């Protein structure tokens, strides 16, 4: 089998705040007066996940903090064969918390620009907004998205039991402005949350969507409309939305003809990388290299990159499949390097 680390990949669902290296977090904590405990042996469930997110937020204070984690994100992604990423960032929340509405996003964009120049990674940003938070802040998120070209879209995240209807005007305005819409849905709640994300939220992709098979009619609609699903196996298991990798519905979703992509969601918390996730689905579901390449192609087709970037990624996937397993090649967007 070919090395999945060398497969050129597009990463569509990953939260910047959940990618921060532990050593970086401790250094930022010391600089900003936040006590960061020793790294736990493992995370167990949603409570630890929420507590860790809170810790990260308190450690991100200065522009340099945001720039550093964004730059390191690029290096970590490039090291695992990611060639294009759409990283999610809760910009308006950080801006409100720090009393500097534009600073966190501008600092992140600076870090991404540095990281891309150093690694060759291509990257865009998605801005998320918690369903539990105010409509006013959602409008602020949309404002930021329309102001910065590096932002591809916005999306609703957080507790799915909170409906999207209060945000309908914001989501209508985003659609009309040509801002891409990608919502978390069908993870904690059932198929109705996915249906709401499509019809009220105008979703072009669905974050997670693992409950889609609960409703055959919805499954058919998602398939026929070609709406891609950003599936994050290790995260789903860690947070209790799938009992185990074997019990994860990813293989059944693909068998139903759905456009499934593989992602990490919260890699620093789940202790995973995008390469690890590809290896996990290969080993769990008996996938071969052609299956992994097909998953990678689905992510390329579903991403918000320009057409030249998509062509480069497809050429890289072709090269990965064409090379013998012993000397798999990876396409960096302009040339082929043989290991």
Short mmCIF file of C-alpha atoms in Angstrom, two decimals:
data_model
loop_
_atom_site.label_atom_id
_atom_site.label_comp_id
_atom_site.label_asym_id
_atom_site.label_seq_id
_atom_site.Cartn_x
_atom_site.Cartn_y
_atom_site.Cartn_z
CA UNK A 1 0.00 0.00 0.00
CA UNK A 2 1.10 3.55 -0.69
CA UNK A 3 1.94 5.94 2.12
CA UNK A 4 -1.12 8.12 2.89
CA UNK A 5 1.24 10.83 4.17
CA UNK A 6 2.35 11.32 0.56
CA UNK A 7 -1.17 11.49 -0.84
CA UNK A 8 -1.90 15.15 -1.71
CA UNK A 9 -4.89 15.99 0.44
CA UNK A 10 -7.41 18.78 0.94
CA UNK A 11 -8.41 19.33 4.56
CA UNK A 12 -11.88 20.84 4.85
CA UNK A 13 -12.91 20.57 8.51
CA UNK A 14 -10.36 21.58 11.12
CA UNK A 15 -10.66 24.19 13.88
CA UNK A 16 -7.57 26.35 14.31
CA UNK A 17 -8.03 26.60 18.08
CA UNK A 18 -7.96 22.79 18.24
CA UNK A 19 -4.66 22.49 16.37
CA UNK A 20 -2.42 24.34 18.83
CA UNK A 21 0.68 22.37 19.75
CA UNK A 22 0.89 21.63 23.48
CA UNK A 23 4.37 23.16 23.81
CA UNK A 24 3.11 26.29 22.10
CA UNK A 25 0.11 26.42 24.41
CA UNK A 26 2.35 26.24 27.48
CA UNK A 27 4.59 29.02 26.17
CA UNK A 28 1.62 31.24 25.37
CA UNK A 29 0.14 30.49 28.76
CA UNK A 30 3.31 31.56 30.54
CA UNK A 31 3.47 34.76 28.50
CA UNK A 32 -0.16 35.63 29.21
CA UNK A 33 -0.42 34.55 32.85
CA UNK A 34 -2.45 31.39 32.22
CA UNK A 35 -1.58 28.15 34.00
CA UNK A 36 -1.42 25.30 31.49
CA UNK A 37 -1.41 21.84 33.10
CA UNK A 38 0.59 18.88 31.89
CA UNK A 39 -0.81 17.31 28.78
CA UNK A 40 -3.28 14.57 29.71
CA UNK A 41 -2.62 11.03 28.57
CA UNK A 42 -5.82 11.27 26.54
CA UNK A 43 -9.04 13.21 26.28
CA UNK A 44 -12.25 11.52 27.32
CA UNK A 45 -15.48 13.04 26.17
CA UNK A 46 -17.08 16.39 25.61
CA UNK A 47 -16.38 17.96 29.02
CA UNK A 48 -12.60 17.72 28.62
CA UNK A 49 -12.95 18.97 25.06
CA UNK A 50 -14.87 22.05 26.21
CA UNK A 51 -12.43 22.73 29.04
CA UNK A 52 -9.49 22.53 26.65
CA UNK A 53 -11.13 24.96 24.23
CA UNK A 54 -11.62 27.40 27.10
CA UNK A 55 -7.95 27.04 28.05
CA UNK A 56 -6.84 27.76 24.48
CA UNK A 57 -9.01 30.87 24.29
CA UNK A 58 -7.45 32.29 27.46
CA UNK A 59 -3.95 31.67 26.08
CA UNK A 60 -4.62 33.58 22.85
CA UNK A 61 -4.35 37.27 23.71
CA UNK A 62 -1.76 39.15 21.64
CA UNK A 63 -1.62 39.44 17.84
CA UNK A 64 1.61 37.43 17.89
CA UNK A 65 -0.22 34.55 19.61
CA UNK A 66 -2.73 34.21 16.78
CA UNK A 67 -0.05 34.64 14.14
CA UNK A 68 2.10 31.94 15.69
CA UNK A 69 -0.57 29.26 15.89
CA UNK A 70 -1.68 29.96 12.30
CA UNK A 71 1.89 29.74 11.02
CA UNK A 72 2.50 26.49 12.90
CA UNK A 73 -0.78 25.12 11.55
CA UNK A 74 0.59 25.49 8.02
CA UNK A 75 3.79 23.65 8.88
CA UNK A 76 1.95 20.81 10.62
CA UNK A 77 -0.47 20.40 7.74
CA UNK A 78 2.23 20.45 5.06
CA UNK A 79 4.21 17.82 6.98
CA UNK A 80 1.35 15.33 6.59
CA UNK A 81 0.77 15.83 2.88
CA UNK A 82 -2.00 18.40 3.07
CA UNK A 83 -1.72 20.65 0.03
CA UNK A 84 -4.85 22.73 0.55
CA UNK A 85 -6.72 23.54 3.78
CA UNK A 86 -9.82 25.42 4.82
CA UNK A 87 -9.27 26.20 8.46
CA UNK A 88 -12.15 27.24 10.70
CA UNK A 89 -11.64 30.13 13.11
CA UNK A 90 -14.05 31.78 15.57
CA UNK A 91 -12.88 35.28 14.73
CA UNK A 92 -15.78 37.41 15.95
CA UNK A 93 -15.81 35.72 19.35
CA UNK A 94 -12.11 36.37 19.90
CA UNK A 95 -12.48 39.94 18.69
CA UNK A 96 -15.35 40.60 21.07
CA UNK A 97 -13.50 38.97 23.97
CA UNK A 98 -10.40 41.11 23.40
CA UNK A 99 -12.15 44.33 22.45
CA UNK A 100 -10.41 44.36 19.06
CA UNK A 101 -12.89 43.20 16.40
CA UNK A 102 -10.49 42.77 13.48
CA UNK A 103 -7.24 41.94 15.28
CA UNK A 104 -7.57 38.17 15.77
CA UNK A 105 -8.51 37.48 12.15
CA UNK A 106 -5.89 39.85 10.76
CA UNK A 107 -3.22 38.23 12.95
CA UNK A 108 -4.31 34.75 11.83
CA UNK A 109 -4.22 35.81 8.19
CA UNK A 110 -0.68 37.11 8.71
CA UNK A 111 0.38 33.77 10.18
CA UNK A 112 -1.26 31.84 7.36
CA UNK A 113 0.47 34.01 4.78
CA UNK A 114 3.85 33.35 6.41
CA UNK A 115 3.17 29.64 6.73
CA UNK A 116 1.99 29.29 3.16
CA UNK A 117 5.08 31.07 1.83
CA UNK A 118 7.31 28.76 3.87
CA UNK A 119 5.57 25.46 3.08
CA UNK A 120 3.72 25.77 -0.22
CA UNK A 121 0.43 24.96 1.49
CA UNK A 122 -2.58 26.78 0.06
CA UNK A 123 -5.12 27.89 2.62
CA UNK A 124 -8.40 29.73 3.05
CA UNK A 125 -10.44 30.48 6.17
CA UNK A 126 -13.97 29.64 7.29
CA UNK A 127 -15.46 31.70 10.12
CA UNK A 128 -17.78 29.89 12.50
CA UNK A 129 -20.38 31.20 14.91
CA UNK A 130 -21.99 29.33 17.78
CA UNK A 131 -25.73 28.77 17.53
CA UNK A 132 -25.89 29.71 21.23
CA UNK A 133 -24.47 33.18 20.67
CA UNK A 134 -26.10 36.39 19.51
CA UNK A 135 -27.42 37.26 16.10
CA UNK A 136 -25.48 40.51 16.43
CA UNK A 137 -22.21 38.58 16.60
CA UNK A 138 -23.29 36.50 13.61
CA UNK A 139 -23.67 39.70 11.61
CA UNK A 140 -20.16 40.62 12.74
CA UNK A 141 -18.90 37.28 11.45
CA UNK A 142 -20.48 37.94 8.07
CA UNK A 143 -18.96 41.43 8.00
CA UNK A 144 -15.50 39.98 8.55
CA UNK A 145 -16.07 37.38 5.84
CA UNK A 146 -16.98 40.01 3.26
CA UNK A 147 -14.05 42.25 4.22
CA UNK A 148 -11.17 39.79 3.75
CA UNK A 149 -10.59 37.93 0.48
CA UNK A 150 -8.83 35.09 2.30
CA UNK A 151 -12.13 34.14 3.96
CA UNK A 152 -14.11 31.66 1.87
CA UNK A 153 -17.23 31.34 3.97
CA UNK A 154 -19.03 31.22 7.29
CA UNK A 155 -20.93 28.57 9.20
CA UNK A 156 -23.01 27.87 12.27
CA UNK A 157 -21.46 25.57 14.84
CA UNK A 158 -22.02 24.55 18.45
CA UNK A 159 -25.04 22.98 20.10
CA UNK A 160 -27.29 21.67 17.33
CA UNK A 161 -30.41 21.78 19.51
CA UNK A 162 -30.34 25.57 19.04
CA UNK A 163 -32.17 26.27 15.76
CA UNK A 164 -30.86 28.22 12.78
CA UNK A 165 -34.08 30.18 12.28
CA UNK A 166 -33.00 33.18 14.39
CA UNK A 167 -30.03 33.58 12.02
CA UNK A 168 -32.02 33.24 8.80
CA UNK A 169 -31.54 36.88 7.76
CA UNK A 170 -27.77 36.62 8.25
CA UNK A 171 -27.60 33.41 6.26
CA UNK A 172 -29.76 34.86 3.48
CA UNK A 173 -27.46 37.87 3.32
CA UNK A 174 -24.37 35.63 3.18
CA UNK A 175 -25.83 33.63 0.30
CA UNK A 176 -26.75 36.81 -1.57
CA UNK A 177 -23.23 38.19 -1.04
CA UNK A 178 -21.63 35.06 -2.50
CA UNK A 179 -20.17 33.94 0.84
CA UNK A 180 -19.96 30.15 1.08
CA UNK A 181 -22.03 28.52 3.83
CA UNK A 182 -20.89 25.42 5.72
CA UNK A 183 -22.76 24.41 8.87
CA UNK A 184 -22.16 21.80 11.56
CA UNK A 185 -25.18 19.50 11.51
CA UNK A 186 -26.18 15.87 11.89
CA UNK A 187 -23.57 15.07 14.51
CA UNK A 188 -25.22 15.44 17.91
CA UNK A 189 -28.73 15.74 16.48
CA UNK A 190 -30.54 13.80 13.81
CA UNK A 191 -31.38 14.27 10.17
CA UNK A 192 -33.63 17.26 10.85
CA UNK A 193 -30.60 19.37 11.75
CA UNK A 194 -29.09 18.55 8.35
CA UNK A 195 -32.32 19.44 6.59
CA UNK A 196 -32.42 22.76 8.43
CA UNK A 197 -28.80 23.46 7.49
CA UNK A 198 -29.67 22.98 3.82
CA UNK A 199 -33.01 24.74 3.62
CA UNK A 200 -32.68 27.52 6.21
CA UNK A 201 -28.89 27.73 6.12
CA UNK A 202 -28.29 27.28 2.37
CA UNK A 203 -25.42 24.92 3.22
CA UNK A 204 -23.03 24.07 0.41
CA UNK A 205 -21.31 21.48 2.60
CA UNK A 206 -22.22 19.87 5.90
CA UNK A 207 -19.82 19.67 8.81
CA UNK A 208 -20.05 16.06 10.05
CA UNK A 209 -23.50 14.95 8.81
CA UNK A 210 -23.08 11.45 10.18
CA UNK A 211 -26.79 11.13 11.02
CA UNK A 212 -27.86 11.58 7.40
CA UNK A 213 -28.66 7.88 6.94
CA UNK A 214 -31.39 8.17 9.57
CA UNK A 215 -33.63 9.57 6.83
CA UNK A 216 -33.68 7.87 3.39
CA UNK A 217 -35.39 10.84 1.72
CA UNK A 218 -32.77 13.23 3.06
CA UNK A 219 -30.00 10.84 2.04
CA UNK A 220 -31.34 10.90 -1.51
CA UNK A 221 -31.58 14.68 -1.50
CA UNK A 222 -28.02 15.12 -0.25
CA UNK A 223 -26.76 12.63 -2.83
CA UNK A 224 -28.70 14.16 -5.73
CA UNK A 225 -27.60 17.68 -4.86
CA UNK A 226 -23.98 16.61 -4.45
CA UNK A 227 -23.62 18.22 -1.03
CA UNK A 228 -20.37 17.00 0.49
CA UNK A 229 -20.12 15.80 4.08
CA UNK A 230 -17.08 16.63 6.20
CA UNK A 231 -16.64 13.45 8.21
CA UNK A 232 -14.23 13.37 11.17
CA UNK A 233 -13.99 9.77 12.46
CA UNK A 234 -11.65 10.13 15.44
CA UNK A 235 -13.43 13.24 16.68
CA UNK A 236 -16.81 11.54 16.39
CA UNK A 237 -15.58 8.61 18.47
CA UNK A 238 -13.81 10.78 21.07
CA UNK A 239 -16.87 12.95 21.63
CA UNK A 240 -19.22 9.98 21.84
CA UNK A 241 -21.08 10.37 18.54
CA UNK A 242 -19.82 7.00 17.31
CA UNK A 243 -19.14 4.07 19.60
CA UNK A 244 -15.93 3.04 17.86
CA UNK A 245 -14.20 3.34 14.48
CA UNK A 246 -15.83 0.07 13.44
CA UNK A 247 -19.25 1.46 14.30
CA UNK A 248 -18.72 4.71 12.42
CA UNK A 249 -21.16 5.13 9.50
CA UNK A 250 -18.56 6.45 7.03
CA UNK A 251 -18.48 3.29 4.90
CA UNK A 252 -22.28 3.11 4.78
CA UNK A 253 -22.42 6.78 3.79
CA UNK A 254 -20.07 6.14 0.88
CA UNK A 255 -22.02 3.04 -0.12
CA UNK A 256 -25.15 5.20 -0.28
CA UNK A 257 -23.47 7.33 -2.92
CA UNK A 258 -22.82 10.33 -0.69
CA UNK A 259 -19.88 12.69 -1.22
CA UNK A 260 -17.81 11.86 1.88
CA UNK A 261 -14.61 13.65 2.81
CA UNK A 262 -12.17 12.74 5.60
CA UNK A 263 -11.06 15.36 8.14
CA UNK A 264 -9.72 15.77 11.68
CA UNK A 265 -11.93 18.47 13.30
CA UNK A 266 -9.93 18.71 16.57
CA UNK A 267 -6.55 17.09 15.86
CA UNK A 268 -4.60 18.32 18.91
CA UNK A 269 -7.36 17.05 21.20
CA UNK A 270 -8.04 13.78 19.39
CA UNK A 271 -4.32 13.09 18.99
CA UNK A 272 -4.63 12.60 15.26
CA UNK A 273 -3.54 14.04 11.92
CA UNK A 274 -5.18 13.99 8.52
CA UNK A 275 -2.78 11.24 7.49
CA UNK A 276 -3.81 9.26 10.57
CA UNK A 277 -7.48 9.63 9.60
CA UNK A 278 -6.84 8.28 6.10
CA UNK A 279 -4.91 5.36 7.59
CA UNK A 280 -7.72 4.77 10.09
CA UNK A 281 -10.45 4.49 7.47
CA UNK A 282 -8.18 2.32 5.31
CA UNK A 283 -7.52 -0.12 8.14
CA UNK A 284 -11.04 -0.03 9.61
CA UNK A 285 -12.99 -0.49 6.38
CA UNK A 286 -10.48 -2.42 4.29
CA UNK A 287 -10.00 0.39 1.80
CA UNK A 288 -7.26 0.22 -0.82
CA UNK A 289 -5.23 3.01 -2.39
CA UNK A 290 -7.92 3.69 -4.99
CA UNK A 291 -10.45 4.23 -2.20
CA UNK A 292 -8.11 6.68 -0.45
CA UNK A 293 -7.53 8.51 -3.73
CA UNK A 294 -11.28 8.70 -4.29
CA UNK A 295 -11.76 10.21 -0.82
CA UNK A 296 -9.04 12.74 -1.57
CA UNK A 297 -10.65 13.64 -4.90
CA UNK A 298 -14.02 14.16 -3.24
CA UNK A 299 -12.45 16.70 -0.89
CA UNK A 300 -10.81 18.48 -3.82
CA UNK A 301 -14.12 18.68 -5.67
CA UNK A 302 -15.90 19.98 -2.57
CA UNK A 303 -13.37 22.65 -1.57
CA UNK A 304 -13.62 26.37 -2.31
CA UNK A 305 -10.25 26.61 -4.05
CA UNK A 306 -9.78 28.07 -7.51
CA UNK A 307 -9.87 25.71 -10.47
CA UNK A 308 -6.09 25.76 -11.00
CA UNK A 309 -5.52 24.63 -7.42
CA UNK A 310 -8.03 21.84 -7.92
CA UNK A 311 -6.29 20.73 -11.11
CA UNK A 312 -2.93 20.70 -9.34
CA UNK A 313 -4.36 18.55 -6.55
CA UNK A 314 -5.93 16.09 -8.99
CA UNK A 315 -2.63 15.79 -10.86
CA UNK A 316 -0.89 15.08 -7.58
CA UNK A 317 -3.40 12.36 -6.71
CA UNK A 318 -2.89 10.84 -10.18
CA UNK A 319 0.87 10.81 -9.59
CA UNK A 320 0.44 9.17 -6.18
CA UNK A 321 -1.61 6.37 -7.69
CA UNK A 322 0.70 5.94 -10.69
CA UNK A 323 3.87 5.56 -8.65
CA UNK A 324 4.84 2.10 -7.37
CA UNK A 325 4.01 1.64 -3.73
CA UNK A 326 7.71 1.51 -2.83
CA UNK A 327 8.44 4.98 -4.22
CA UNK A 328 5.16 6.85 -4.08
CA UNK A 329 5.41 10.42 -5.34
CA UNK A 330 3.78 13.52 -3.99
CA UNK A 331 2.77 16.53 -6.06
CA UNK A 332 3.53 19.88 -4.48
CA UNK A 333 1.55 21.85 -7.05
CA UNK A 334 4.36 22.39 -9.55
CA UNK A 335 6.63 19.37 -9.61
CA UNK A 336 6.96 15.75 -8.48
CA UNK A 337 9.36 14.68 -5.79
CA UNK A 338 10.16 10.98 -5.49
CA UNK A 339 11.08 9.69 -2.08
#
